[in-house]
XYZ file of C-alpha atoms in Angstrom:
168
model
C -19.764 11.238 -0.673
C -22.151 8.913 1.780
C -22.042 10.211 5.271
C -20.767 5.285 5.560
C -17.917 5.916 2.633
C -16.812 9.186 5.259
C -16.622 6.935 8.688
C -14.836 4.429 6.526
C -12.159 6.107 4.850
C -11.406 7.938 8.311
C -10.941 4.507 10.279
C -8.668 3.536 7.717
C -6.516 6.920 7.775
C -6.211 5.953 11.550
C -6.066 2.472 11.144
C -2.940 3.278 8.502
C -1.647 6.600 8.807
C 1.032 6.482 11.141
C 2.530 3.044 8.851
C 2.105 5.758 5.020
C 4.516 8.674 8.229
C 7.113 5.592 8.334
C 7.330 4.742 5.285
C 7.745 7.852 3.924
C 10.041 8.642 6.857
C 12.159 6.565 4.872
C 11.627 7.859 2.119
C 12.724 11.056 2.430
C 15.086 9.629 4.726
C 14.453 11.713 7.914
C 12.930 14.203 6.067
C 9.694 15.023 8.915
C 7.897 17.506 6.776
C 8.760 16.016 2.873
C 7.346 13.190 5.130
C 4.178 14.692 6.258
C 3.842 16.421 3.081
C 4.003 13.234 1.376
C 1.672 11.010 3.321
C -1.148 14.000 3.381
C -0.364 13.833 -0.746
C -1.211 10.053 -0.461
C -4.488 10.049 1.024
C -6.101 13.303 -0.659
C -4.955 10.687 -4.146
C -7.225 7.782 -1.831
C -9.803 10.188 -0.785
C -10.662 11.019 -3.892
C -11.031 7.036 -5.477
C -12.071 5.899 -1.976
C -15.087 4.035 -4.047
C -12.982 1.358 -5.837
C -9.940 1.835 -3.098
C -12.974 0.234 0.037
C -13.017 -2.314 -2.917
C -10.196 -3.870 -3.710
C -8.871 -6.503 -1.869
C -5.831 -5.074 -0.065
C -7.357 -1.027 0.660
C -2.641 -0.212 2.512
C -1.524 -1.960 -0.367
C -3.020 0.310 -2.445
C -2.384 3.792 -0.795
C 1.553 2.293 0.148
C 1.500 2.106 -4.180
C -0.060 6.093 -3.635
C 3.167 6.329 -1.793
C 5.720 5.368 -3.412
C 4.343 6.737 -6.674
C 3.328 9.905 -5.043
C 7.320 9.871 -3.658
C 8.944 8.915 -7.292
C 7.138 11.491 -9.292
C 7.976 15.352 -6.701
C 11.256 13.914 -7.351
C 11.333 13.025 -10.794
C 9.645 17.008 -11.018
C 12.374 19.973 -11.359
C 10.356 22.407 -10.635
C 11.267 21.255 -6.653
C 12.286 24.385 -5.262
C 14.005 22.412 -2.335
C 17.273 21.964 -1.603
C 19.336 19.148 0.651
C 20.662 20.357 3.127
C 24.092 18.452 5.736
C 22.467 18.706 8.839
C 19.005 18.183 9.610
C 17.050 20.901 11.570
C 15.374 18.162 13.756
C 16.699 16.625 17.260
C 15.948 12.827 17.103
C 15.037 11.132 19.616
C 17.328 9.579 22.072
C 17.647 5.825 22.650
C 20.366 3.375 21.863
C 19.184 3.453 17.966
C 20.358 7.649 17.675
C 23.303 6.643 15.628
C 22.487 3.959 14.267
C 18.900 5.528 13.116
C 20.837 8.468 11.899
C 23.320 7.202 10.197
C 21.356 5.310 7.893
C 18.942 8.046 7.681
C 21.829 10.180 5.777
C 23.374 7.118 3.463
C 19.605 6.537 2.080
C 18.942 9.641 1.836
C 22.593 9.379 -0.765
C 20.707 7.625 -2.982
C 18.638 8.750 -5.802
C 14.888 7.735 -4.879
C 13.547 5.143 -6.923
C 17.198 2.559 -4.657
C 15.543 4.412 -2.224
C 11.838 3.318 -2.665
C 12.600 -0.550 -3.683
C 15.324 -0.450 -0.540
C 11.800 1.067 1.881
C 9.132 -2.196 0.053
C 11.990 -4.791 -0.341
C 13.800 -4.657 3.222
C 11.216 -2.187 5.562
C 8.037 -3.738 4.460
C 9.223 -6.519 4.200
C 7.129 -7.002 0.676
C 8.145 -9.711 -2.094
C 9.819 -9.120 -5.534
C 6.608 -9.670 -7.558
C 5.265 -7.093 -5.729
C 7.947 -4.786 -5.180
C 7.610 -5.032 -8.836
C 4.116 -3.878 -9.159
C 4.003 -1.105 -7.116
C 6.717 0.009 -9.803
C 5.752 -0.243 -12.425
C 9.731 -2.718 -13.246
C 10.287 -6.232 -13.374
C 11.605 -8.475 -11.566
C 14.755 -8.994 -11.988
C 14.624 -5.081 -12.659
C 14.195 -4.669 -8.460
C 16.131 -7.898 -7.722
C 19.462 -6.132 -9.729
C 18.804 -2.126 -8.415
C 18.138 -4.084 -4.777
C 21.254 -4.895 -4.550
C 22.765 -2.587 -6.488
C 20.913 -0.129 -3.681
C 22.384 -2.442 -0.773
C 25.834 -2.281 -2.445
C 25.615 1.625 -2.543
C 24.483 2.237 1.260
C 27.328 -0.581 2.231
C 29.870 1.509 0.539
C 28.954 5.353 2.437
C 28.477 3.300 5.318
C 31.802 1.713 5.305
C 32.797 0.575 8.193
C 31.637 3.007 10.695
C 28.621 0.757 10.854
C 30.575 -2.140 13.176
C 31.375 1.177 15.929
C 27.302 2.521 16.446
C 26.497 -1.899 16.418
C 26.488 -2.289 20.911
C 28.117 -5.873 20.964
């Protein structure tokens, strides 16, 4: 890479790195280590194709698509040796919504990866149905039905406990 291209890439990483990490954190259902790995792998892929990415209309959306596809392909691999555990080893930041955040992340962690990806893109990233469909290589109707089913699963997992966590 030329120096100007390296500078542009580094500026992109500085501007979008935190947003990619937040998305990866949600996809990884609160697993900070997996989120960091996803972001690192995503940024590596973006770096390799930086000439193409830099010419894209929306490099941030390109990187977000790479992140989601990286997550989904990682979850499809049968050779992944890590096993989920019942408790999170890291402590959460204190604040008024800590219990709610942990409850939601736990519920998201129980969903299949593609359901998690649909919910992240549609509701966390506030993407349109068409954008989500394009990023996940699904039809718009598949995104709508999968999103509806995923929300139903989250509601079933949360049950009545969510009302106890939301301040009145």
